[in-house]
Each structure stands twice: as structure tokens, then as C-alpha cells.
Coordinates of C-alpha atoms in Angstrom, one line a residue:
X1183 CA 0.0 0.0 0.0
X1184 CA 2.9 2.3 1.0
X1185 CA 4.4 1.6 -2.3
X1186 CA 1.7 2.3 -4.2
X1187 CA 1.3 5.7 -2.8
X1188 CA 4.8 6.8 -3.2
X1189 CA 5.0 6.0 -6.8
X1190 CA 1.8 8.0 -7.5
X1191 CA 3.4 10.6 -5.8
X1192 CA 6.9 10.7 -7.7
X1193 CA 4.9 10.1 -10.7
X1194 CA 3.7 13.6 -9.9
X1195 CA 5.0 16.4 -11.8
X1196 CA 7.2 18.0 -8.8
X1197 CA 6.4 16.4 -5.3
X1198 CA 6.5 18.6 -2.9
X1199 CA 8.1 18.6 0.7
X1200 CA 4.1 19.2 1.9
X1201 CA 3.2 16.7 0.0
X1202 CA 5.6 14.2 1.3
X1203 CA 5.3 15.0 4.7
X1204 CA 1.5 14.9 4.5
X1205 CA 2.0 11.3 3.3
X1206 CA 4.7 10.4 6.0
X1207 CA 2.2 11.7 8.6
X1208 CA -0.5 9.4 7.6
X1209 CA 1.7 6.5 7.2
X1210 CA 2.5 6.8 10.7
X1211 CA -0.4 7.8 11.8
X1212 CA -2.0 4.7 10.4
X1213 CA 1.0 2.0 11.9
X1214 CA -0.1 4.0 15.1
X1215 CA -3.2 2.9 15.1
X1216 CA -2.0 -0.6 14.1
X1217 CA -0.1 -1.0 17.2
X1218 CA -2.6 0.5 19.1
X1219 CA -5.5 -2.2 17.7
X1220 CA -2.4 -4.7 18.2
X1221 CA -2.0 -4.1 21.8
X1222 CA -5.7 -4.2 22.2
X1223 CA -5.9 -7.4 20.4
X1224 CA -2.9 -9.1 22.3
X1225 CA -4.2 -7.6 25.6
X1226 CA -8.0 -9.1 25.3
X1227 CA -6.7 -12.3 23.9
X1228 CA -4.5 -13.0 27.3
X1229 CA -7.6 -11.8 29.6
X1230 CA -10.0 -13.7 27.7
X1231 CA -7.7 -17.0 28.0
X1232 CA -7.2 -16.3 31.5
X1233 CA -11.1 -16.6 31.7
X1234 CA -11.6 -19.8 30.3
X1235 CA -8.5 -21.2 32.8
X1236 CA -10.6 -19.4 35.7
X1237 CA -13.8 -20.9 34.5
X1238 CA -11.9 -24.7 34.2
X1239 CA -12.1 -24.1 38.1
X1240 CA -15.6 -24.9 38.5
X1241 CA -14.9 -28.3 36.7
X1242 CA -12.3 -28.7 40.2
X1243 CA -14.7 -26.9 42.5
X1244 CA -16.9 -29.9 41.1
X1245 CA -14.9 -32.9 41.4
X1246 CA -13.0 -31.8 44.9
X1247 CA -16.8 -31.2 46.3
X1248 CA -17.6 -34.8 45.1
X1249 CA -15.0 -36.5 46.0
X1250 CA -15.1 -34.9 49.8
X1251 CA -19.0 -36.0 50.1
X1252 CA -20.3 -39.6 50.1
X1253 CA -21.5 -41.2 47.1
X1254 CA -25.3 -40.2 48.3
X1255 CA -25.2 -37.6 47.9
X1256 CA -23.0 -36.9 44.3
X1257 CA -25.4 -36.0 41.8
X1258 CA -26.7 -33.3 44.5
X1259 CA -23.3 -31.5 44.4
X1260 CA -22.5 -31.7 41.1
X1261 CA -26.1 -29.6 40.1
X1262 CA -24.9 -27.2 42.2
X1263 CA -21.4 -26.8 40.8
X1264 CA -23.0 -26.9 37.1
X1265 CA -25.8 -24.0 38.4
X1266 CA -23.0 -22.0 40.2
X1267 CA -22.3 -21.0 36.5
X1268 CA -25.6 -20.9 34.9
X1269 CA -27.3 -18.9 37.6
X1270 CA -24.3 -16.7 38.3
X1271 CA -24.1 -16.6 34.2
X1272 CA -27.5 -14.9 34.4
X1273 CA -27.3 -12.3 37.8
X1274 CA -24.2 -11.5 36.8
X1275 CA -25.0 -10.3 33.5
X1276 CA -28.1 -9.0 34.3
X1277 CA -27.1 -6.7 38.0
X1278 CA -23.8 -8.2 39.0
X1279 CA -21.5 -6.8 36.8
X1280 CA -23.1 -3.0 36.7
X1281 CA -23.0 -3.1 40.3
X1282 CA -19.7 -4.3 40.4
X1283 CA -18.0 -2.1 37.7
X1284 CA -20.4 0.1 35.9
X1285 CA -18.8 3.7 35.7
X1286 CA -19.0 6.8 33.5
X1287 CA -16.8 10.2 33.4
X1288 CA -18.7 11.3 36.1
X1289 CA -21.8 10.4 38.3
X1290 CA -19.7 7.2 39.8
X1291 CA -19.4 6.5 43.7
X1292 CA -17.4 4.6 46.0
X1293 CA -20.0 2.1 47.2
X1294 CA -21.6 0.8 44.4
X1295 CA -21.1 0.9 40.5
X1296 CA -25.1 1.9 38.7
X1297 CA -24.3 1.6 34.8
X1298 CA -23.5 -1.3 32.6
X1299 CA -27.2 -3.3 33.6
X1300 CA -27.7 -6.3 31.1
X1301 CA -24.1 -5.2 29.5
X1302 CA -25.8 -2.2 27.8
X1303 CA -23.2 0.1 26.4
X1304 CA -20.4 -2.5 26.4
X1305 CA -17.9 -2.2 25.3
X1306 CA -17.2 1.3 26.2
X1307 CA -13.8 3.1 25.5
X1308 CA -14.2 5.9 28.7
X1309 CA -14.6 2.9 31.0
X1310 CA -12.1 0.9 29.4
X1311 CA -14.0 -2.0 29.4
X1312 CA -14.7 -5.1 26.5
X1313 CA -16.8 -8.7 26.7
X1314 CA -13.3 -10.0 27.7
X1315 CA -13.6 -8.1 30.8
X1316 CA -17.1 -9.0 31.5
X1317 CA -16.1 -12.7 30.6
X1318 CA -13.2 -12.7 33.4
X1319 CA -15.1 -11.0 36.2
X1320 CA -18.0 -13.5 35.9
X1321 CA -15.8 -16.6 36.4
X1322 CA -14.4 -14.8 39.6
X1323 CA -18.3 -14.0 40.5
X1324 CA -19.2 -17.7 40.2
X1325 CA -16.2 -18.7 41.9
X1326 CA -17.3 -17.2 45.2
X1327 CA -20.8 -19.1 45.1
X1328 CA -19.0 -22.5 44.8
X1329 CA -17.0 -21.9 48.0
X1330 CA -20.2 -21.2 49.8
X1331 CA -21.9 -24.3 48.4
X1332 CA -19.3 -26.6 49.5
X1333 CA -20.3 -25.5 53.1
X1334 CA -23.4 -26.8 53.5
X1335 CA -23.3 -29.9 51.1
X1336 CA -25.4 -33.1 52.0
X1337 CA -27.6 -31.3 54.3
X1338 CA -29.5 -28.2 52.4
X1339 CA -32.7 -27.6 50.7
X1340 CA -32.3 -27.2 46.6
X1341 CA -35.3 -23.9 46.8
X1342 CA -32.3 -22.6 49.5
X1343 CA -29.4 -23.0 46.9
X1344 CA -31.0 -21.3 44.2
X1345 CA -31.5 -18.0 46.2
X1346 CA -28.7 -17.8 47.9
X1347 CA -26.8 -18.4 45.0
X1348 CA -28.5 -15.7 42.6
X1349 CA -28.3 -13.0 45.6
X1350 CA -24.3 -13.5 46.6
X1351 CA -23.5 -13.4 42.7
X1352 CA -26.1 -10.5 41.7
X1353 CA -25.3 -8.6 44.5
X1354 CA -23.3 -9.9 47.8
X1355 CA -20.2 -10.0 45.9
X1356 CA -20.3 -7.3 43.0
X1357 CA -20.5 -4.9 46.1
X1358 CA -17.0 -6.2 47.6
X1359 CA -15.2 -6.5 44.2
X1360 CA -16.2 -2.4 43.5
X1361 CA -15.0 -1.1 46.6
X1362 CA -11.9 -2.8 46.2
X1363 CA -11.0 -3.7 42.0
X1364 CA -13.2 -0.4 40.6
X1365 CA -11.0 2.4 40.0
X1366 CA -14.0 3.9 42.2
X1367 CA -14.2 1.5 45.4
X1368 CA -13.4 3.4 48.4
X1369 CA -10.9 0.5 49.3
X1370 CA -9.2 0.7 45.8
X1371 CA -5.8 1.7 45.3
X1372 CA -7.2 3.5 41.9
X1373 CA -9.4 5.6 44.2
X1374 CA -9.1 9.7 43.8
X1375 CA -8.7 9.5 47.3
X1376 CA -7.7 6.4 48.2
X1377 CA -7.5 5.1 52.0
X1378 CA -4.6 5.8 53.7
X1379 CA -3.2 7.1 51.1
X1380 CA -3.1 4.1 48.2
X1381 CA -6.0 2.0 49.2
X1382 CA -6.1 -1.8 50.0
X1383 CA -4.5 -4.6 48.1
X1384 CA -6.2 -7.9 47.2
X1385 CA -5.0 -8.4 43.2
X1386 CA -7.1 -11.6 42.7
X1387 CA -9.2 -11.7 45.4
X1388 CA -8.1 -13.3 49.0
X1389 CA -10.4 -10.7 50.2
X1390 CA -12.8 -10.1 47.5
X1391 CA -13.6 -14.0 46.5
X1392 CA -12.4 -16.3 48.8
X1393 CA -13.6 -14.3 52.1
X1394 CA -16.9 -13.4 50.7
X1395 CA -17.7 -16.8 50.1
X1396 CA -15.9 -18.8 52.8
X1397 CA -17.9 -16.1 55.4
X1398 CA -20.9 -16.8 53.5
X1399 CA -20.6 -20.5 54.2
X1400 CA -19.6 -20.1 58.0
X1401 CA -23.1 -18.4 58.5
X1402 CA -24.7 -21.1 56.8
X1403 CA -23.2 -23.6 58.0
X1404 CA -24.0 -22.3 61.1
X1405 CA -27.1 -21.8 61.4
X1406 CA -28.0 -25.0 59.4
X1407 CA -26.1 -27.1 62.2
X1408 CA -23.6 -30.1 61.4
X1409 CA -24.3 -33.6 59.8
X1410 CA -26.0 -36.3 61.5
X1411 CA -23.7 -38.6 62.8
X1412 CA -20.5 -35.6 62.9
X1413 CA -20.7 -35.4 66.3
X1414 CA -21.3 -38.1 68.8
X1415 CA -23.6 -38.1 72.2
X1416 CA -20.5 -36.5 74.1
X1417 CA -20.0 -34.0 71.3
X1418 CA -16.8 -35.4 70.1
X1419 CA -15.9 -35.8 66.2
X1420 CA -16.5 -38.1 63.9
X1421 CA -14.8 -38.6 60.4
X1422 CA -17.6 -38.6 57.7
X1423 CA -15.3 -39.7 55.1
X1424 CA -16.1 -38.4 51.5
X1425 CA -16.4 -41.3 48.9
X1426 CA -13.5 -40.5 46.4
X1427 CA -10.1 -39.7 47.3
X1428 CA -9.4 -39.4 43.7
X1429 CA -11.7 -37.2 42.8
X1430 CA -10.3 -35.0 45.4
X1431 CA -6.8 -35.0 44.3
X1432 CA -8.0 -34.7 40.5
X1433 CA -10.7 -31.5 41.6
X1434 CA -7.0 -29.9 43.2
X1435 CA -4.8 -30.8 40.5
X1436 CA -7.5 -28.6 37.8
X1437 CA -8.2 -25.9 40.7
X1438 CA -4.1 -25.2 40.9
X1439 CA -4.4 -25.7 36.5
X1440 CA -6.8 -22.4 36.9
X1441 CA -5.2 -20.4 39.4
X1442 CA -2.7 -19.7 36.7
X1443 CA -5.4 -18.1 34.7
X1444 CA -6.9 -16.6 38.5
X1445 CA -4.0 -15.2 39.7
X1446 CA -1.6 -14.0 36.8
X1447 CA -4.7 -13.0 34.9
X1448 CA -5.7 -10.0 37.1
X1449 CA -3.3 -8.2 35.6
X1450 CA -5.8 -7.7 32.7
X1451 CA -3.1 -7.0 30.4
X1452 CA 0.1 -8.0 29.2
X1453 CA 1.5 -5.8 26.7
X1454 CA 2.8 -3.4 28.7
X1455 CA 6.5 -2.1 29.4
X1456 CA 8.3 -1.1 32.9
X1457 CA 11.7 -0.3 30.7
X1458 CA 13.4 -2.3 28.0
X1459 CA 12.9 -5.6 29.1
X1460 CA 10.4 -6.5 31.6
X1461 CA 6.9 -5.2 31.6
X1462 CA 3.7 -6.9 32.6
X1463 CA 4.7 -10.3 31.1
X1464 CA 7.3 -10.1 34.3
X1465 CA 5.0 -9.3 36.5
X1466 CA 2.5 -12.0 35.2
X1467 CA 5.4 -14.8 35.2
X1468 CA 6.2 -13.9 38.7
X1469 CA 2.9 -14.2 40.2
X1470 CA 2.6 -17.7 39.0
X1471 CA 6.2 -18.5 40.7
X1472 CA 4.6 -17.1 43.7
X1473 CA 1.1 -19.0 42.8
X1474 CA 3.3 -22.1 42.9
X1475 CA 5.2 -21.8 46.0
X1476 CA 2.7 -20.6 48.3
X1477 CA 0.9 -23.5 47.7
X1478 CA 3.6 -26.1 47.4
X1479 CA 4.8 -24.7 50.7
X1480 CA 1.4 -24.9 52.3
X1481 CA 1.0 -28.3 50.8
X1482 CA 4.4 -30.0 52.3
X1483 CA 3.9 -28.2 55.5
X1484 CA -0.1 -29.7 55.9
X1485 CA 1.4 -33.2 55.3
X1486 CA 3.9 -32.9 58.3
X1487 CA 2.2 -30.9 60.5
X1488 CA -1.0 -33.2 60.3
X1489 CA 1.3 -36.2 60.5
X1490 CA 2.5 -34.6 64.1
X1491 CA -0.9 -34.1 65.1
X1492 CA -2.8 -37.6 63.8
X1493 CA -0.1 -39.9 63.1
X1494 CA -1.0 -39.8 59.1
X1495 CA -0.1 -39.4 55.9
X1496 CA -3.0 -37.7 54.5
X1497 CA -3.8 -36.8 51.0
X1498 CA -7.2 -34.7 51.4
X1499 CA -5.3 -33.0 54.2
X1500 CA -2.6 -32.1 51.8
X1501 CA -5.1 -31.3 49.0
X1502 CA -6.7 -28.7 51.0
X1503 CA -3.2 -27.5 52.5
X1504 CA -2.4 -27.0 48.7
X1505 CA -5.5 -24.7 48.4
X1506 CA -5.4 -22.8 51.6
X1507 CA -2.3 -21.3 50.2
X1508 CA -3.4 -20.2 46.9
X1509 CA -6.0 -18.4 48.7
X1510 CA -3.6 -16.6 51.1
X1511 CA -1.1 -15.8 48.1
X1512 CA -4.2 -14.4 46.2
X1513 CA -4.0 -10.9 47.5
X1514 CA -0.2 -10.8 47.1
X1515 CA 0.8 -12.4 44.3
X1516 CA 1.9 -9.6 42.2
X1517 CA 3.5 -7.6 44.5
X1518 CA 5.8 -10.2 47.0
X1519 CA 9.0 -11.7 46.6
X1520 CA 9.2 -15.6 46.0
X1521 CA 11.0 -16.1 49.2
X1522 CA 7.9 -14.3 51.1
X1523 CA 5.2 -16.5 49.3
X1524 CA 6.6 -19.4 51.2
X1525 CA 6.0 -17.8 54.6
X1526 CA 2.7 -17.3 53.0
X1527 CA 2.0 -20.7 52.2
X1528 CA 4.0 -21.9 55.4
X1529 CA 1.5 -19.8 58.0
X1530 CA -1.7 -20.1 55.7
X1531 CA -1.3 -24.5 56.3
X1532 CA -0.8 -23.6 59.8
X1533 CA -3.8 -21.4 59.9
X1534 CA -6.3 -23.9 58.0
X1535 CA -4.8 -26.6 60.7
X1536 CA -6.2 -24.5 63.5
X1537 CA -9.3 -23.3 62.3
X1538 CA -10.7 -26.5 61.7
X1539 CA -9.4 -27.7 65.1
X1540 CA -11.4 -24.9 66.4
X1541 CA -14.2 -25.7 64.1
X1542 CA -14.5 -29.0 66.2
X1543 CA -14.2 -27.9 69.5
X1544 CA -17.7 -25.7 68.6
X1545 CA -19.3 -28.5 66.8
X1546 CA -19.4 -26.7 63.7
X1547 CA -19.5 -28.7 60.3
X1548 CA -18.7 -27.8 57.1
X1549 CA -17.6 -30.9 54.6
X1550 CA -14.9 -29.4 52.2
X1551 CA -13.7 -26.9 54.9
X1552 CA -14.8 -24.6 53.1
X1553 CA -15.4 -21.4 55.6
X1554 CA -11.9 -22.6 57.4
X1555 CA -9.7 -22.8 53.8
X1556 CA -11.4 -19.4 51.8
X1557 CA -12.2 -17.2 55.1
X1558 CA -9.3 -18.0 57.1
X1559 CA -6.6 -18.6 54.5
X1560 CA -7.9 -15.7 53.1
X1561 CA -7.8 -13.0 55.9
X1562 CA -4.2 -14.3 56.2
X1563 CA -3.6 -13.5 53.0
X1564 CA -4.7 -9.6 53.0
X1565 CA -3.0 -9.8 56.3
X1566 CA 0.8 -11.1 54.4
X1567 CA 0.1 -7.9 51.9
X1568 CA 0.4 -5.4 54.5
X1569 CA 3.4 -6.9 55.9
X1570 CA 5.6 -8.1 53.0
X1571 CA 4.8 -6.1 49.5
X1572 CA 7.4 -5.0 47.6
X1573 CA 7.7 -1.1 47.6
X1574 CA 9.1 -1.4 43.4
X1575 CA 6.3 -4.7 42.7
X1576 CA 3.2 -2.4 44.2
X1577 CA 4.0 0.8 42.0
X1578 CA 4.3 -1.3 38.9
X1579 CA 1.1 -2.7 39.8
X1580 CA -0.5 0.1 41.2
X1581 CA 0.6 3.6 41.1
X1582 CA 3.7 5.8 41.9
X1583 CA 2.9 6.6 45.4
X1584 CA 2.1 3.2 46.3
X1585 CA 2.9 2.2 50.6
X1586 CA 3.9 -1.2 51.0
X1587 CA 4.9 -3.9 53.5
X1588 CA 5.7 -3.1 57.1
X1589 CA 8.7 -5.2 57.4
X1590 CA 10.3 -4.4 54.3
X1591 CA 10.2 -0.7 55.6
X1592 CA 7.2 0.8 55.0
X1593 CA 5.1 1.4 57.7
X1594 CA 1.9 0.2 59.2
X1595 CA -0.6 2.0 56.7
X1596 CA -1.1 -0.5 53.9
X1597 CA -1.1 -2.7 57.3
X1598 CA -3.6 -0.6 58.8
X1599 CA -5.8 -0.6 55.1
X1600 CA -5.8 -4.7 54.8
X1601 CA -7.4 -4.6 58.5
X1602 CA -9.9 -2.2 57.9
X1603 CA -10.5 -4.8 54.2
X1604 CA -11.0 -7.5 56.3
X1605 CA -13.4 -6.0 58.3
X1606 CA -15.6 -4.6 56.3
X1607 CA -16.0 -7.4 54.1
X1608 CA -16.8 -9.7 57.0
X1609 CA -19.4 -7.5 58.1
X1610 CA -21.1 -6.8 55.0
X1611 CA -21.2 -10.6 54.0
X1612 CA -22.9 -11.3 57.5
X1613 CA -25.4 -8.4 57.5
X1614 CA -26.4 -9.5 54.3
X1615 CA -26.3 -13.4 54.4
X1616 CA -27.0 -14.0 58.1
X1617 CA -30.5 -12.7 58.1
X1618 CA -30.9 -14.4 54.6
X1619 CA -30.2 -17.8 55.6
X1620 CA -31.7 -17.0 58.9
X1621 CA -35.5 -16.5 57.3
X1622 CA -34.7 -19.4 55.2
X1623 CA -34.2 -21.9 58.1
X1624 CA -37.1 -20.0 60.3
X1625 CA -39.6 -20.6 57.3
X1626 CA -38.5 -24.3 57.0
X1627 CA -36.4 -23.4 53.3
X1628 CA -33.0 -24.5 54.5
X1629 CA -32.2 -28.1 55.9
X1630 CA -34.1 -31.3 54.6
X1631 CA -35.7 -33.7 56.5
X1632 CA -33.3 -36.1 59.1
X1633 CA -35.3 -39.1 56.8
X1634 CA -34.2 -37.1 53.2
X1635 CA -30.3 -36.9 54.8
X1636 CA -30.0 -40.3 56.0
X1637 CA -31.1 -41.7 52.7
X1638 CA -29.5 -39.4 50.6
X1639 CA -30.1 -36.3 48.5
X1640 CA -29.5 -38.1 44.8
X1641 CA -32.1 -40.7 46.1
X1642 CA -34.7 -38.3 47.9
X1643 CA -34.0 -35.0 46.0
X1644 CA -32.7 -36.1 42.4
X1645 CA -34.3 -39.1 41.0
X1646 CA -31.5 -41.7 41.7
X1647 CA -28.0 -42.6 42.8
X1648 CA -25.6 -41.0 40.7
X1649 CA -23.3 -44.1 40.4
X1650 CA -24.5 -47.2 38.8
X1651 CA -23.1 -50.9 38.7
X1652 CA -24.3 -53.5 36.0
X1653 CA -28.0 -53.8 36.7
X1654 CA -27.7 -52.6 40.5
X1655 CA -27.1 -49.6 41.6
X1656 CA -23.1 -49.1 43.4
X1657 CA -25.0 -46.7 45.8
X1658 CA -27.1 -49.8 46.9
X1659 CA -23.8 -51.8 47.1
X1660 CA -21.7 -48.9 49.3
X1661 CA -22.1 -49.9 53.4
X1662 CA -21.9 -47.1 55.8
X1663 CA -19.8 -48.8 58.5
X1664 CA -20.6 -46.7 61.4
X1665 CA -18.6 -44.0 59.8
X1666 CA -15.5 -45.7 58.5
X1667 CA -14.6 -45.3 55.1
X1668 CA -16.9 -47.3 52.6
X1669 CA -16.2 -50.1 51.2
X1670 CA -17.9 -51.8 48.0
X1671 CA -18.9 -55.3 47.9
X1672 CA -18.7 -57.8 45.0
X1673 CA -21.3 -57.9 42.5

């Protein structure tokens, strides 16, 4: 095209040094543009795969949550992992993602976003926002639902799962994720006047995700009351043993597969330069070192610390170890060192190890430890920001003025910020889903019946066992041993 253009132009009479500069000026005006539309392309392409390895979580939220019930009650969890999608496909687009993000030049606020309802006006250039943005911020949405699920499994009403479900991924949650990942939350480091001078930090969502839904389930949970069988006459535990220890491992194994799409991902783009030769693709790369080796660390230290305690070598144990420390490192991962993701990962197993100790000294029961992994782990995690962020890693992230850790030298206000994170997330998820589930149980909405749980939900609730063996069913052929881990007999 270029050559075309200055041919015509020396086939002129006399060209001109206007006329050739006019031409030089579009030429680079249009390659501009090219790299411009290049950048955008490369950038969207790397958020939108990032969704679909975020989305492949559900597929692990799936199998971990069957694998950590018994066989019962399978087919109930799995429609609730495959509705965690659908449903929070639907609220999402239709409130979630306008409360969570919807902005405009002016007219914004702190608290909640008001633009963007059923995607209208998407994309928009002021906002800065495309599908692929939508796309990414509904798998985080959906995300938080399946941590509350797990919670109550084997015990809860279907009516009860649908509303809770729609309400913490229409609303619960797009609240959270403005204040703190909308350049107009009040906890946003984006803020025009952000708290304590640059905001709180949660890049993926320790705070935002697994905290909202792990303190979602704890109220549930609660209120629903544990298992039958869980606890004994004296009040003392007693191991309900999921079905499928392979489905476990192979539910972790896909959840760590996506957290390399949830964690590196948040950066939203990748073409983008701190000088010569790193840029965001440094950035990204090092949040998946840090990914790994919080929860490699938290892993190794689950399987000996559990081995002091029990005298086992556990493989659920160390499963959830594994994912108690990519929930910690979540709120960190782009702005630590490697070395200080392992103290992440190394405290976050400790702090899973006494929750649910403390978990069964109140009698509270929750099958995939769910409120005990996300919430605790979680609150560690926006804890570890405010202590070990890199001063150069935040304002490549962030902005210039950035504070960071307090013991890498920079005082107690980013500290001070993650405290005041934690505590307003906890207490907007409980004034919101405490009374919720609280009218659901008073109006008989919540649990099923002692006879619908002792049979089974997939029985009772869904038609059927979900396994099936020759012309008998496997569920017919699994013994509950008073509690031990089932076995099957021959056909």
C-alpha cells in the first residue's frame, strides 16, 4: 500500500516537501493505530484466555466437592457446581457486573457501580471495558458461590441453593469486588482519594472471592447445624469420610491448572512495558512463581504438620493445605517476593490446621472446609500484603505513590488498610447473608428432612443414585460402616 502511494506521488510532476510530509504523517499515523489495535488485540486475547483457565475451576470446585461427600449424595453437588455457572451466568450479567463495575466520566461512587445493567453500552472506551472483561469477572463472580456451596453440602434444601446463589452473585459480591477492583471503590488503590493514602491490596481476590464466600458459608453452616452422625452423644468428632479420594486430588490438581489463569490473569493485560525488558509479562510470570510456591509450601507443611498431630499421611489433608495457600497468596501475588510467598504458604497451612481444630471444638461442620480454607486462609492473605509487599512490585502494579509492607520498611498503613478490608468485608457478608439464611431456616427453606439426609439427597431429591453398577445400583452396594470409610462389595 505504502508503495503504491509513493509512486503516484513521484509520478507527480514536482512532489512537494508538503506533499511528502503529509503522506509520511498518515503513514504513521495509520501503523499507530495498528499498534494500538495490536495491543488491544494481544491484551484481550490474554484476559479472555485467563477466563476460560478461571472458568476450568468450576470443573475442580466440582470434582473436589464430590470427592469430599459420600457417594449419596453426588449428583446433588455436582447440580450445584453446574448451576454455580448458569445462575451466576445470568445475575451477573443482568445486575452483578453493573453493580460491580459500571462507571462513567462522572456520576460514579465509592459504594456501588449503577451503569452497565444487562451489559448495555459494552464495550465502552471511557470505561475501558470489553466482553473480555465481563467474561473474566464473571468466572471470579461464580467462583465465590462455589465456596459457599461446599459449606453446607449433604444437608441443604435445593429452593435454598437457588437463592442464595442468585443474591451473593447479583449482588453480595459485585458490592466487595467495586469497593476494592473499581477504579472507584473506596478500598481501591485506583481511588481519587484512596484510604490511607493508596487504598487496600487484594490483586485476585483473598479478600474479595475467597472471604466473601468462605464467610458466607460459615453463616450457613452455622445456622444450618452439622451432619447427622459428625458429632457423637459426648459431642466429640467423627470422620464422615467423602467417597473418592481421587476425585479429590483430580478437583485440586484442575483448581491449581486455573489459578494460573486466576492469579496471573488479574493483571488484565500483558502488553505493557516497565523499561526495556520487563513489563507486565514479568509481572504476570512472577505471580505464577509465587502462585506455585505458596501453595507447594502450604501443601508439604499440611502433610507434616498433620502427621504430628494424627499420626497420618493424609492426601485430602494435603489437597486442601495446597489450596489454603493459593488463597492466602491471592492478594499478594503480584506484589511479594518468592521467598515471602513461602512464609505465606507456610502460616496459611498452619492457619487452616487451627481453624478447623477450632471448628470441632464448637461443633461446627462444614464438609470441604470450606469457611476454614477461603475465610481464614484468606484473611491471612490480606494480612501477608500489608506486611511483605514489595515497595518497586506495588507501584508497577499500582501507582507511583504506592505504601507497602511493614517489614520491608514501610510502615503500618497498607497494614492498617488490609485490617480495615477484612473487616468490612466480613461485616457486609454477615449483615447481608446471616439474616438471609436466617429467614430461610425460620420458614423451614434450609435443611431437609433427618429421613431425606440419612437416605441421601441423589435418592430423595434427584431421582436416583448418581453411580451405577451392571443392573444394580453401586450406591445400593456402598455400606456405611458406622462412619468408616466405605467399602464396596462384589457384585
Amino acid at each position: 500500500m505504502a508503495t503504491c502511494d509513493f509512486t503516484t506521488l513521484l509520478n507527480g510532476a514536482f512532489p512537494t516537501s508538503s506533499n511528502f510530509s503529509d503522506l509520511l504523517c498518515t503513514k504513521f499515523s495509520e501503523l499507530d493505530d495498528l499498534n494500538v489495535a495490536t495491543k488491544l488485540a494481544v491484551d484481550n486475547s490474554f484476559l479472555l484466555f485467563s477466563s476460560y483457565l478461571v472458568f476450568a475451576m468450576q470443573l475442580g470446585f466440582a470434582m473436589l466437592c464430590a470427592g469430599s461427600v459420600r457417594a449419596k449424595n453426588t449428583s446433588n453437588i455436582m447440580l450445584t457446581n453446574v448451576l454455580d455457572a448458569a445462575i451466576g451466568g445470568l445475575s451477573y450479567y443482568l445486575f452483578g457486573f453493573a453493580f460491580a463495575f459500571g462507571r462513567y466520566e462522572s456520576g460514579n461512587n465509592g459504594f456501588i457501580g449503577r451503569h452497565f445493567f444487562g451489559l448495555k453500552k459494552l464495550p465502552d472506551p471511557v470505561a475501558g471495558y470489553d466482553y473480555s472483561f465481563f467474561m473474566f469477572q464473571w468466572a471470579f463472580a461464580i467462583a465465590a458461590a462455589g465456596i459457599t456451596s461446599g459449606s453446607i453440602a449433604e444437608r441443604t434444601q435445593f429452593y435454598a441453593y437457588l437463592v442464595y446463589s442468585s443474591f451473593l452473585t447479583g449482588f453480595v459480591y459485585p458490592v466487595v469486588s467495586h469497593w476494592v477492583w473499581s477504579p472507584d471503590g473506596w478500598l481501591s488503590p485506583l481511588y481519587k482519594s484512596p484510604l490511607f493514602g493508596s487504598g487496600a491490596i487484594d490483586f485476585a481476590g483473598s479478600g474479595v472471592v475467597h472471604m466473601v464466600g468462605g464467610i458466607a458459608g460459615l453463616w450457613a453452616a452455622y445456622i444450618e447445624g452439622p451432619r447427622i452422625g459428625r458429632f457423637d452423644a459426648d459431642g466429640k468428632p467423627v470422620t464422615l469420610r467423602g467417597h473418592s479420594s481421587t476425585l479429590v486430588v483430580l478437583g485440586t490438581f484442575l483448581l491449581w491448572f486455573g489459578w494460573y489463569g486466576f492469579n496471573p490473569g488479574s493483571f488484565l493485560a500483558i502488553l505493557k512495558s516497565y523499561d526495556s525488558f520487563k513489563g507486565y509479562w514479568t509481572g504476570v510470570g512472577r505471580t505464577a512463581v509465587n502462585t506455585t510456591l505458596a501453595g507447594s509450601a502450604a501443601g508439604v507443611t499440611t502433610l507434616f504438620g498433620k502427621r504430628l498431630l494424627t499420626g497420618h499421611w493424609n492426601v485430602t489433608d494435603v489437597c486442601n493445605g495446597v489450596l489454603g495457600g493459593f488463597a492466602a497468596i491471592t492478594a499478594g501475588c503480584s506484589v511479594v517476593e518468592p521467598w515471602a510467598a513461602l512464609i505465606c504458604g507456610f502460616v496459611a497451612a498452619w492457619v487452616l490446621i487451627g481453624f478447623n481444630k477450632l471448628a470441632e471444638k464448637l461443633q461446627y461442620d462444614d464438609p470441604l472446609e470450606a469457611a476454614q480454607l477461603h475465610g481464614g486462609c484468606g484473611a491471612w492473605g490480606l494480612i501477608f500484603v500489608g506486611l511483605f509487599t514489595n515497595k518497586d512490585y506495588a507501584r508497577q502494579a499500582y501507582r507511583d505513590d504506592m505504601n507497602y509492607g511493614l517489614f520491608m520498611g514501610g510502615g503500618g498503613k497498607l497494614l492498617a488498610a488490609q485490617i480495615i478490608d477484612i473487616l468490612v468485608i466480613a461485616g457486609w457478608v454477615t449483615a447481608l447473608m446471616f439474616p438471609l439464611f436466617y429467614l430461610l431456616h425460620t420458614f423451614n427453606l434450609l435443611r431437609i428432612s433427618k429421613d431425606d439426609e440419612l437416605e441421601g439427597l441423589d435418592v430423595t431429591r434427584h431421582g436416583g443414585p448418581a453411580y451405577h453398577h451392571g443392573n444394580e445400583t453401586l450406591e445400593g452396594s456402598i455400606k456405611d460402616m458406622n462412619n468408616k470409610p466405605a467399602f464396596i462389595t462384589g457384585p
